[in-house]
C-alpha cells in the first residue's frame, strides 16, 4: 500500500512538472507553477525559507521522500529502472557507499555556488537537468504532435489547435541534454539510483538529513530469513541483507523492499530513539560527515550572501535569415536586475526559455553563463506587456515584475549601424525602427541637416530606450540589422 501511494504521488508531481516545460499556452503554469518553486535548489536560491524548512522537516520525518516523489529527475530514473526490470528482475545488489565522491561533488558545487559560477551549478542541479531534458527533447515531440493535430483541425474547419514553431534554441545545451538523458537512461536501466547517490548534491544533502529521519524502513531480524529479495529489488543498492543493515543516507524511501518481502520482515516505522542508526554500525562520525557539515555551512552562507546581493542590486513577427550581432554585453530579461544576479541565482532549467512566446530567450553558450537565458531578437522582440519569464522563474534569478514595471526597466539600449541602414544603402524610405518603438525612443531625421529632402535616418534617445529589441527585430536590413540592442550589465529604471 505504501509503495502504491508513493507511486501515485510521484505521478501527480511528475506529469504537471513535465507539462510546465511542454506547455506553450501558459495554461499549465497558472495551475501548477508552484511545483517548480518547491524544488529544493530553486527554493534555496530564491530564499523561499518556508519551502526549504518544509522539505527539511519532511526529510527528517519520512526520509528521502523528496527524491522519490517531488524531484522529476529522480522519478524519471525510476521510469527507466522499471523498464529495465522487465528485462531482468532482481538485478540489483548491495554496494558500499562512495562517500568520497558524494562529498567531493558537493564541495565542488558549494564552491561554484559561492563563487557565482552558474554553469557548474546548472550542470549539477537535478531540477535544472530535468528541465533541459524536457525542454530540449520532450517539448519538440509535443509541439510536432500539436502541429499534426492543428493540420487535421484545419482540414476539418476547426481552429481548436494552432501551429507553433519548433526549433533548437542552442546546440550546446541540446547536446548536453541528450548526453544527460542517455547517461541517466543507461545508469538507471542497469543500476537504479546511481546518479542520485553518487553525483547529485541535493541527494547528498538530503541523504545526510535522512540518517536522522523519524520514520524509516527497518529490518526485523526475527522474521528475516536472509533470502536477499529486498536487496535485489533495492534501486539505491543500500540494503545489506546479510548484515541486516540499511544505509539510510542512500535510501530514497521507495518502499519497493517492503512490497517485495513476503515475510513482513521489513516495516516502515519509527526508529528507536536510543539506538545508533543502523547504517553507522555503532561507529563514531567519520571525517566525511564533518566535511559535509562544513560544506553545508558554506552553502548556507553563500545563499545568504546571494540573497543580500539580490536586495541591493522588460513581437511575434518572424523574419528569416537574421544573424546575431556581436554584443559586447549580453542581454538578460527584465527582472534579472543584473548579469551578476542572474549568474548567481540561475540553474539553467530552461523554464523561462520554454514559456517565452516571442522566442527571444535562449540558452547562453558563454562559459561562465552556460545554459542560462540570454535575449536575442532574430525571431521576435520582448513585448512590453509580457512578463511570463518573471512569473515562472523558481529560483529568483528573474524577479516577478508587472507590465508597468517592465515598461520602465532598461535592459539595454539601441545602437544604430550606419553602413547597414536601408535608406542609405538602397535609397528607399524606411522608418520601421521608429514606427514600432513602444517607448518613442527613436525618431527619424534627415541624414544631411543641410538638405531636408535627404534620406531619413534614425536617432536613438538612449535615456528612453528600454532595450526591448523591436527595432532590431523589425529592421529589414540583412543579414545584420542596421540597429541592434547592446545589453546593460546592470539594469536601471528609466
Short mmCIF file of C-alpha atoms in Angstrom, two decimals:
data_model
loop_
_atom_site.label_atom_id
_atom_site.label_comp_id
_atom_site.label_asym_id
_atom_site.label_seq_id
_atom_site.Cartn_x
_atom_site.Cartn_y
_atom_site.Cartn_z
CA UNK A 1 0.00 0.00 0.00
CA UNK A 2 2.80 2.48 0.88
CA UNK A 3 4.51 1.80 -2.44
CA UNK A 4 1.29 2.43 -4.37
CA UNK A 5 0.73 5.70 -2.51
CA UNK A 6 4.29 6.77 -3.26
CA UNK A 7 3.92 5.95 -6.99
CA UNK A 8 0.60 7.81 -7.19
CA UNK A 9 2.04 10.93 -5.59
CA UNK A 10 5.13 10.73 -7.82
CA UNK A 11 2.96 10.62 -10.95
CA UNK A 12 0.85 13.52 -9.70
CA UNK A 13 4.04 15.60 -9.30
CA UNK A 14 5.98 14.37 -12.34
CA UNK A 15 3.32 14.89 -15.01
CA UNK A 16 2.47 18.54 -14.17
CA UNK A 17 6.16 19.47 -13.78
CA UNK A 18 6.86 17.99 -17.22
CA UNK A 19 3.90 19.87 -18.70
CA UNK A 20 5.37 23.12 -17.39
CA UNK A 21 8.17 22.72 -19.92
CA UNK A 22 5.90 21.50 -22.74
CA UNK A 23 3.05 24.00 -22.47
CA UNK A 24 3.38 26.98 -24.82
CA UNK A 25 -0.02 28.49 -24.00
CA UNK A 26 0.64 29.44 -20.36
CA UNK A 27 -2.37 27.49 -19.12
CA UNK A 28 -0.45 24.89 -17.12
CA UNK A 29 1.66 27.49 -15.30
CA UNK A 30 -1.42 29.14 -13.88
CA UNK A 31 -2.35 25.90 -12.14
CA UNK A 32 0.90 24.09 -11.41
CA UNK A 33 3.64 26.73 -11.46
CA UNK A 34 4.06 26.23 -7.70
CA UNK A 35 5.56 22.77 -8.34
CA UNK A 36 8.67 24.42 -9.79
CA UNK A 37 9.00 26.63 -6.73
CA UNK A 38 9.04 23.70 -4.26
CA UNK A 39 12.10 22.09 -5.87
CA UNK A 40 14.96 22.09 -3.37
CA UNK A 41 17.72 24.14 -5.02
CA UNK A 42 15.39 26.70 -6.66
CA UNK A 43 13.79 27.24 -3.23
CA UNK A 44 17.23 27.74 -1.64
CA UNK A 45 18.38 30.21 -4.31
CA UNK A 46 15.10 32.14 -4.13
CA UNK A 47 15.34 32.16 -0.31
CA UNK A 48 11.90 30.57 -0.01
CA UNK A 49 12.65 29.70 3.60
CA UNK A 50 9.21 28.24 4.21
CA UNK A 51 9.66 25.74 1.37
CA UNK A 52 13.20 24.86 2.42
CA UNK A 53 12.12 24.35 6.03
CA UNK A 54 9.19 22.19 4.91
CA UNK A 55 11.45 19.98 2.77
CA UNK A 56 13.97 19.62 5.61
CA UNK A 57 11.21 18.67 8.07
CA UNK A 58 9.73 16.26 5.54
CA UNK A 59 13.12 14.54 5.20
CA UNK A 60 13.66 14.40 8.96
CA UNK A 61 10.22 12.87 9.34
CA UNK A 62 9.93 10.47 6.37
CA UNK A 63 13.41 10.17 4.86
CA UNK A 64 14.25 10.99 1.25
CA UNK A 65 10.63 11.12 0.10
CA UNK A 66 11.54 14.25 -1.88
CA UNK A 67 13.84 12.22 -4.14
CA UNK A 68 11.22 9.59 -4.95
CA UNK A 69 8.14 11.82 -5.19
CA UNK A 70 8.92 15.51 -5.82
CA UNK A 71 12.18 15.50 -7.82
CA UNK A 72 11.34 14.97 -11.53
CA UNK A 73 14.83 13.71 -12.35
CA UNK A 74 14.52 11.03 -9.68
CA UNK A 75 11.09 9.94 -10.91
CA UNK A 76 12.39 9.76 -14.48
CA UNK A 77 15.15 7.42 -13.31
CA UNK A 78 12.52 5.22 -11.67
CA UNK A 79 10.73 5.01 -15.03
CA UNK A 80 13.92 3.78 -16.72
CA UNK A 81 14.55 1.41 -13.84
CA UNK A 82 11.07 -0.06 -14.20
CA UNK A 83 11.64 -0.63 -17.91
CA UNK A 84 14.94 -2.34 -17.11
CA UNK A 85 13.25 -4.57 -14.55
CA UNK A 86 11.06 -6.02 -17.26
CA UNK A 87 14.21 -7.25 -18.95
CA UNK A 88 15.66 -8.87 -15.84
CA UNK A 89 14.07 -8.95 -12.40
CA UNK A 90 16.00 -8.82 -9.13
CA UNK A 91 19.08 -7.37 -10.83
CA UNK A 92 20.23 -5.01 -8.04
CA UNK A 93 22.69 -5.83 -5.28
CA UNK A 94 24.18 -4.10 -2.26
CA UNK A 95 27.22 -1.93 -2.86
CA UNK A 96 29.25 0.24 -0.46
CA UNK A 97 28.61 3.99 -0.46
CA UNK A 98 31.04 6.14 -2.44
CA UNK A 99 31.12 8.82 0.25
CA UNK A 100 34.34 10.37 -1.02
CA UNK A 101 32.74 11.01 -4.42
CA UNK A 102 29.49 12.31 -3.00
CA UNK A 103 31.15 14.84 -0.71
CA UNK A 104 33.70 15.85 -3.34
CA UNK A 105 30.93 16.72 -5.80
CA UNK A 106 29.02 18.54 -3.06
CA UNK A 107 32.12 20.54 -2.14
CA UNK A 108 32.65 21.48 -5.79
CA UNK A 109 29.01 22.51 -6.01
CA UNK A 110 29.24 24.69 -2.88
CA UNK A 111 32.43 26.39 -4.11
CA UNK A 112 30.83 27.06 -7.51
CA UNK A 113 27.73 28.48 -5.83
CA UNK A 114 29.77 30.71 -3.54
CA UNK A 115 31.94 31.90 -6.43
CA UNK A 116 28.93 32.56 -8.67
CA UNK A 117 29.99 30.06 -11.35
CA UNK A 118 26.48 29.43 -12.60
CA UNK A 119 27.44 26.96 -15.33
CA UNK A 120 28.70 24.41 -12.78
CA UNK A 121 25.66 24.89 -10.56
CA UNK A 122 23.38 24.43 -13.58
CA UNK A 123 25.10 21.20 -14.58
CA UNK A 124 24.73 19.62 -11.14
CA UNK A 125 21.24 20.79 -10.17
CA UNK A 126 18.79 17.88 -10.70
CA UNK A 127 15.78 20.08 -11.41
CA UNK A 128 17.74 22.14 -13.93
CA UNK A 129 18.99 18.95 -15.59
CA UNK A 130 15.47 17.61 -15.98
CA UNK A 131 14.27 20.99 -17.27
CA UNK A 132 16.86 20.90 -20.05
CA UNK A 133 15.86 17.34 -20.96
CA UNK A 134 12.16 18.20 -21.04
CA UNK A 135 12.52 21.46 -22.98
CA UNK A 136 15.07 20.16 -25.49
CA UNK A 137 13.92 16.57 -26.04
CA UNK A 138 10.30 16.23 -24.94
CA UNK A 139 8.99 19.67 -25.98
CA UNK A 140 9.77 19.28 -29.73
CA UNK A 141 7.86 15.99 -29.79
CA UNK A 142 4.95 17.65 -28.00
CA UNK A 143 4.99 20.57 -30.46
CA UNK A 144 5.17 18.30 -33.51
CA UNK A 145 2.17 16.40 -32.17
CA UNK A 146 0.34 19.70 -31.68
CA UNK A 147 1.16 20.80 -35.22
CA UNK A 148 -0.11 17.47 -36.58
CA UNK A 149 -3.42 17.94 -34.75
CA UNK A 150 -3.55 21.54 -35.98
CA UNK A 151 -3.22 20.31 -39.56
CA UNK A 152 -6.08 17.84 -39.13
CA UNK A 153 -8.19 20.51 -37.41
CA UNK A 154 -7.64 22.99 -40.23
CA UNK A 155 -8.83 20.45 -42.79
CA UNK A 156 -11.94 19.88 -40.69
CA UNK A 157 -12.58 23.64 -40.48
CA UNK A 158 -11.71 23.83 -36.79
CA UNK A 159 -9.25 26.12 -35.05
CA UNK A 160 -9.07 24.32 -31.72
CA UNK A 161 -5.32 23.94 -32.30
CA UNK A 162 -2.78 26.32 -33.79
CA UNK A 163 0.68 25.67 -35.19
CA UNK A 164 3.81 26.61 -33.29
CA UNK A 165 7.44 26.87 -34.39
CA UNK A 166 9.77 24.01 -33.48
CA UNK A 167 13.44 24.95 -33.32
CA UNK A 168 16.63 24.17 -31.42
CA UNK A 169 17.45 27.19 -29.28
CA UNK A 170 21.05 26.19 -28.50
CA UNK A 171 23.06 23.31 -29.95
CA UNK A 172 25.45 23.02 -26.95
CA UNK A 173 22.54 22.91 -24.49
CA UNK A 174 20.74 20.40 -26.71
CA UNK A 175 23.86 18.22 -26.81
CA UNK A 176 24.19 18.32 -23.01
CA UNK A 177 20.52 17.42 -22.61
CA UNK A 178 20.95 14.43 -24.95
CA UNK A 179 24.11 13.28 -23.15
CA UNK A 180 22.47 13.64 -19.72
CA UNK A 181 19.37 11.78 -20.86
CA UNK A 182 21.43 8.94 -22.33
CA UNK A 183 23.69 8.65 -19.27
CA UNK A 184 20.75 8.59 -16.86
CA UNK A 185 18.90 6.08 -19.00
CA UNK A 186 21.84 3.68 -19.03
CA UNK A 187 22.66 4.10 -15.33
CA UNK A 188 19.03 3.73 -14.26
CA UNK A 189 18.44 0.77 -16.57
CA UNK A 190 21.45 -1.07 -15.19
CA UNK A 191 21.95 0.14 -11.63
CA UNK A 192 18.94 2.17 -10.45
CA UNK A 193 19.64 5.35 -8.47
CA UNK A 194 23.40 5.54 -9.06
CA UNK A 195 23.30 9.19 -10.07
CA UNK A 196 21.20 10.22 -7.06
CA UNK A 197 23.57 8.56 -4.58
CA UNK A 198 26.94 9.46 -6.09
CA UNK A 199 26.65 12.73 -8.04
CA UNK A 200 23.53 14.69 -7.11
CA UNK A 201 24.37 17.38 -4.49
CA UNK A 202 20.73 17.66 -3.43
CA UNK A 203 20.68 13.90 -2.85
CA UNK A 204 23.80 14.17 -0.70
CA UNK A 205 22.31 16.94 1.45
CA UNK A 206 19.00 15.14 1.92
CA UNK A 207 20.84 11.84 2.41
CA UNK A 208 22.70 13.29 5.36
CA UNK A 209 19.45 14.54 6.89
CA UNK A 210 17.66 11.24 6.28
CA UNK A 211 20.13 9.48 8.61
CA UNK A 212 18.10 11.04 11.41
CA UNK A 213 14.61 10.55 9.96
CA UNK A 214 11.88 9.60 12.42
CA UNK A 215 10.27 7.01 10.13
CA UNK A 216 12.34 4.57 8.07
CA UNK A 217 12.35 1.01 6.70
CA UNK A 218 13.57 -1.33 9.45
CA UNK A 219 14.57 -4.99 9.13
CA UNK A 220 13.11 -7.30 11.78
CA UNK A 221 15.86 -9.91 12.27
CA UNK A 222 13.43 -12.28 13.98
CA UNK A 223 11.37 -12.57 10.79
CA UNK A 224 14.08 -12.23 8.14
CA UNK A 225 15.25 -15.50 6.59
CA UNK A 226 18.11 -13.90 4.64
CA UNK A 227 16.61 -14.56 1.20
CA UNK A 228 18.05 -11.27 -0.13
CA UNK A 229 15.00 -10.35 -2.19
CA UNK A 230 14.89 -6.91 -0.63
CA UNK A 231 18.49 -6.18 -1.66
CA UNK A 232 17.87 -7.43 -5.20
CA UNK A 233 14.95 -5.03 -5.55
CA UNK A 234 16.65 -2.03 -3.91
CA UNK A 235 17.33 0.55 -6.64
CA UNK A 236 19.54 2.53 -4.21
CA UNK A 237 21.77 -0.52 -3.51
CA UNK A 238 21.62 0.40 0.17
CA UNK A 239 20.36 -2.86 1.78
CA UNK A 240 22.90 -5.34 3.14
CA UNK A 241 20.67 -8.36 3.68
CA UNK A 242 23.47 -10.47 5.17
CA UNK A 243 24.17 -7.95 7.92
CA UNK A 244 20.54 -6.83 8.14
CA UNK A 245 21.59 -3.21 7.65
CA UNK A 246 20.21 -0.33 5.60
CA UNK A 247 22.22 2.73 4.61
CA UNK A 248 19.61 5.40 5.26
CA UNK A 249 21.68 8.11 3.63
CA UNK A 250 21.08 6.40 0.28
CA UNK A 251 17.58 5.03 0.87
CA UNK A 252 15.05 7.04 -1.18
CA UNK A 253 12.02 5.59 0.66
CA UNK A 254 10.59 4.00 -2.49
CA UNK A 255 9.00 1.18 -0.41
CA UNK A 256 9.95 -1.45 -3.03
CA UNK A 257 11.65 -3.60 -0.40
CA UNK A 258 8.57 -3.57 1.84
CA UNK A 259 6.36 -4.59 -1.05
CA UNK A 260 8.75 -7.39 -2.04
CA UNK A 261 9.25 -9.03 1.37
CA UNK A 262 6.76 -11.91 1.76
CA UNK A 263 7.51 -12.47 5.42
CA UNK A 264 6.81 -8.92 6.55
CA UNK A 265 10.38 -8.61 7.81
CA UNK A 266 10.73 -5.01 6.63
CA UNK A 267 8.43 -2.39 8.03
CA UNK A 268 8.28 1.38 7.67
CA UNK A 269 8.20 2.52 11.28
CA UNK A 270 9.61 4.86 13.89
CA UNK A 271 13.28 4.46 14.64
CA UNK A 272 14.46 3.63 18.13
CA UNK A 273 15.33 6.86 19.91
CA UNK A 274 18.22 5.32 21.84
CA UNK A 275 19.71 3.24 19.06
CA UNK A 276 22.61 4.22 16.88
CA UNK A 277 21.46 4.47 13.23
CA UNK A 278 21.79 1.04 11.59
CA UNK A 279 23.92 2.26 8.72
CA UNK A 280 26.52 3.66 11.13
CA UNK A 281 27.20 0.29 12.76
CA UNK A 282 27.77 2.00 16.14
CA UNK A 283 30.83 3.85 14.89
CA UNK A 284 31.67 7.44 15.53
CA UNK A 285 31.06 10.00 12.84
CA UNK A 286 33.63 9.82 10.07
CA UNK A 287 35.64 12.77 8.72
CA UNK A 288 33.46 12.86 5.61
CA UNK A 289 30.48 13.78 7.75
CA UNK A 290 32.36 16.63 9.37
CA UNK A 291 33.43 17.84 5.93
CA UNK A 292 29.80 17.70 4.89
CA UNK A 293 28.72 19.87 7.81
CA UNK A 294 31.40 22.38 6.90
CA UNK A 295 30.26 22.36 3.29
CA UNK A 296 26.63 22.77 4.34
CA UNK A 297 27.57 25.83 6.38
CA UNK A 298 29.35 27.31 3.38
CA UNK A 299 26.33 26.51 1.24
CA UNK A 300 24.03 28.38 3.63
CA UNK A 301 26.43 31.32 3.88
CA UNK A 302 26.69 31.54 0.09
CA UNK A 303 22.91 31.52 -0.26
CA UNK A 304 22.51 34.31 2.28
CA UNK A 305 25.22 36.35 0.54
CA UNK A 306 23.46 35.98 -2.79
CA UNK A 307 20.18 36.97 -1.19
CA UNK A 308 21.71 40.16 0.18
CA UNK A 309 23.08 40.92 -3.27
CA UNK A 310 19.57 40.48 -4.63
CA UNK A 311 18.23 43.06 -2.22
CA UNK A 312 20.88 45.71 -3.03
CA UNK A 313 21.00 45.41 -6.73
CA UNK A 314 11.44 44.00 -19.83
CA UNK A 315 6.59 40.81 -31.43
CA UNK A 316 5.84 37.72 -32.85
CA UNK A 317 6.74 38.79 -36.41
CA UNK A 318 9.16 36.22 -37.81
CA UNK A 319 11.87 37.48 -40.12
CA UNK A 320 14.18 34.82 -41.52
CA UNK A 321 17.91 34.91 -42.16
CA UNK A 322 18.78 37.29 -39.36
CA UNK A 323 22.21 36.90 -37.78
CA UNK A 324 23.07 37.58 -34.15
CA UNK A 325 25.09 40.79 -33.74
CA UNK A 326 28.29 40.78 -31.75
CA UNK A 327 27.09 42.24 -28.45
CA UNK A 328 29.75 43.42 -26.02
CA UNK A 329 27.33 42.77 -23.12
CA UNK A 330 24.67 40.03 -23.22
CA UNK A 331 21.03 40.90 -22.60
CA UNK A 332 19.22 39.27 -19.69
CA UNK A 333 15.45 39.50 -19.09
CA UNK A 334 13.76 42.32 -17.19
CA UNK A 335 13.54 41.34 -13.55
CA UNK A 336 17.01 39.78 -13.58
CA UNK A 337 18.40 43.10 -12.28
CA UNK A 338 21.95 42.44 -13.45
CA UNK A 339 24.24 39.93 -15.09
CA UNK A 340 25.78 39.18 -11.72
CA UNK A 341 22.43 38.49 -10.12
CA UNK A 342 21.39 36.19 -12.99
CA UNK A 343 24.67 34.26 -12.87
CA UNK A 344 24.44 33.76 -9.11
CA UNK A 345 20.84 32.51 -9.00
CA UNK A 346 20.03 30.76 -12.29
CA UNK A 347 20.22 26.94 -12.54
CA UNK A 348 19.63 26.85 -16.30
CA UNK A 349 16.39 24.86 -16.03
CA UNK A 350 15.11 26.47 -19.28
CA UNK A 351 11.62 27.09 -17.89
CA UNK A 352 11.73 30.76 -18.88
CA UNK A 353 13.06 29.79 -22.31
CA UNK A 354 10.18 27.35 -22.74
CA UNK A 355 7.44 29.87 -21.92
CA UNK A 356 8.81 32.85 -23.88
CA UNK A 357 6.11 33.42 -26.53
CA UNK A 358 8.33 35.51 -28.80
CA UNK A 359 11.31 33.15 -28.98
CA UNK A 360 13.52 35.88 -27.53
CA UNK A 361 15.13 33.88 -24.72
CA UNK A 362 17.64 31.12 -25.45
CA UNK A 363 20.44 29.36 -23.53
CA UNK A 364 23.77 31.13 -23.38
CA UNK A 365 26.84 29.49 -24.91
CA UNK A 366 29.36 31.55 -22.93
CA UNK A 367 31.43 29.53 -20.48
CA UNK A 368 30.62 31.48 -17.31
CA UNK A 369 26.87 31.72 -18.03
CA UNK A 370 26.50 28.44 -19.90
CA UNK A 371 22.84 27.36 -20.35
CA UNK A 372 21.49 30.43 -18.56
CA UNK A 373 18.98 32.55 -20.52
CA UNK A 374 20.01 35.48 -22.69
CA UNK A 375 17.87 37.54 -25.05
CA UNK A 376 18.32 37.81 -28.80
CA UNK A 377 15.92 39.34 -31.29
CA UNK A 378 16.20 37.38 -34.54
CA UNK A 379 12.78 35.67 -34.13
CA UNK A 380 10.87 38.27 -32.15
CA UNK A 381 11.18 41.04 -29.61
CA UNK A 382 10.49 41.38 -25.90
CA UNK A 383 6.93 42.71 -25.81
CA UNK A 384 6.36 45.28 -23.04
CA UNK A 385 3.14 43.61 -21.91
CA UNK A 386 4.68 40.12 -21.49
CA UNK A 387 6.04 39.13 -18.07
CA UNK A 388 5.88 35.33 -18.35
CA UNK A 389 9.57 34.65 -17.66
CA UNK A 390 9.38 36.54 -14.36
CA UNK A 391 6.22 34.66 -13.39
CA UNK A 392 7.66 31.16 -13.81
CA UNK A 393 11.25 31.53 -12.54
CA UNK A 394 11.54 29.34 -9.41
CA UNK A 395 14.99 30.47 -8.25
CA UNK A 396 14.60 34.24 -8.01
CA UNK A 397 17.04 34.75 -10.88
CA UNK A 398 14.24 36.68 -12.62
CA UNK A 399 12.19 38.53 -10.02
CA UNK A 400 8.48 38.87 -10.60
CA UNK A 401 7.50 42.17 -12.24
CA UNK A 402 4.35 43.76 -13.63
CA UNK A 403 3.82 45.08 -17.15
CA UNK A 404 4.10 48.61 -15.75
CA UNK A 405 7.44 47.75 -14.14
CA UNK A 406 8.74 46.23 -17.34
CA UNK A 407 7.99 49.34 -19.40
CA UNK A 408 10.36 51.29 -17.17
CA UNK A 409 13.23 48.76 -16.89
CA UNK A 410 16.17 49.40 -19.22
CA UNK A 411 17.89 46.09 -20.03
CA UNK A 412 19.92 47.65 -22.86
CA UNK A 413 19.88 50.39 -25.45
CA UNK A 414 19.67 50.52 -29.24
CA UNK A 415 22.76 51.23 -31.34
CA UNK A 416 22.49 52.40 -34.96
CA UNK A 417 24.86 50.98 -37.58
CA UNK A 418 25.09 53.48 -40.43
CA UNK A 419 26.58 51.16 -43.06
CA UNK A 420 23.63 48.74 -42.80
CA UNK A 421 20.76 51.24 -42.90
CA UNK A 422 18.43 50.68 -45.88
CA UNK A 423 17.70 54.39 -46.67
CA UNK A 424 21.43 54.94 -47.16
CA UNK A 425 22.36 51.63 -48.83
CA UNK A 426 19.29 51.23 -51.08
CA UNK A 427 17.96 54.75 -51.28
CA UNK A 428 14.46 53.80 -50.08
CA UNK A 429 12.32 55.23 -47.31
CA UNK A 430 12.06 53.02 -44.22
CA UNK A 431 11.48 54.16 -40.63
CA UNK A 432 10.48 50.72 -39.31
CA UNK A 433 12.52 51.16 -36.14
CA UNK A 434 10.91 54.47 -35.20
CA UNK A 435 7.42 53.33 -36.19
CA UNK A 436 7.48 50.26 -33.93
CA UNK A 437 9.40 51.60 -30.93
CA UNK A 438 6.99 51.24 -27.95
CA UNK A 439 8.68 54.00 -25.92
CA UNK A 440 9.17 56.56 -28.69
CA UNK A 441 12.92 56.47 -28.17
CA UNK A 442 13.68 56.59 -31.93
CA UNK A 443 12.92 59.48 -34.27
CA UNK A 444 13.73 59.88 -37.96
CA UNK A 445 15.78 62.89 -39.07
CA UNK A 446 17.33 63.99 -42.33
CA UNK A 447 20.69 62.35 -42.96
CA UNK A 448 22.03 65.69 -44.17
CA UNK A 449 20.84 68.59 -41.99
CA UNK A 450 21.50 70.99 -44.85
CA UNK A 451 19.18 69.04 -47.17
CA UNK A 452 15.67 68.48 -45.69
CA UNK A 453 14.82 66.10 -48.56
CA UNK A 454 17.78 63.80 -47.88
CA UNK A 455 17.04 60.19 -46.76
CA UNK A 456 15.86 59.99 -43.18
CA UNK A 457 17.88 58.02 -40.65
CA UNK A 458 17.09 57.02 -37.05
CA UNK A 459 18.36 58.80 -33.95
CA UNK A 460 18.15 56.95 -30.64
CA UNK A 461 17.37 58.59 -27.31
CA UNK A 462 19.24 56.18 -25.05
CA UNK A 463 17.57 57.67 -21.97
CA UNK A 464 14.15 56.46 -23.14
CA UNK A 465 15.14 53.20 -24.80
CA UNK A 466 14.39 50.07 -22.71
CA UNK A 467 16.18 47.56 -24.98
CA UNK A 468 13.05 45.59 -25.98
CA UNK A 469 14.52 44.81 -29.43
CA UNK A 470 11.51 45.79 -31.55
CA UNK A 471 13.75 47.97 -33.71
CA UNK A 472 16.32 45.22 -34.20
CA UNK A 473 13.78 42.52 -34.96
CA UNK A 474 11.73 44.56 -37.46
CA UNK A 475 14.66 46.15 -39.26
CA UNK A 476 14.59 44.95 -42.91
CA UNK A 477 18.39 45.01 -43.30
CA UNK A 478 20.06 41.62 -43.94
CA UNK A 479 21.92 39.66 -42.65
CA UNK A 480 22.66 42.09 -39.81
CA UNK A 481 20.15 44.68 -38.66
CA UNK A 482 21.01 48.33 -39.06
CA UNK A 483 20.03 48.83 -35.44
CA UNK A 484 20.68 46.41 -32.60
CA UNK A 485 20.46 46.31 -28.81
CA UNK A 486 23.53 46.40 -26.61
CA UNK A 487 22.93 44.87 -23.18
CA UNK A 488 23.50 46.50 -19.80
CA UNK A 489 25.46 44.70 -17.12
CA UNK A 490 23.12 46.28 -14.57
CA UNK A 491 19.54 47.27 -15.32
CA UNK A 492 18.15 50.65 -14.40
CA UNK A 493 14.78 52.39 -14.25
CA UNK A 494 14.11 54.98 -16.99
#
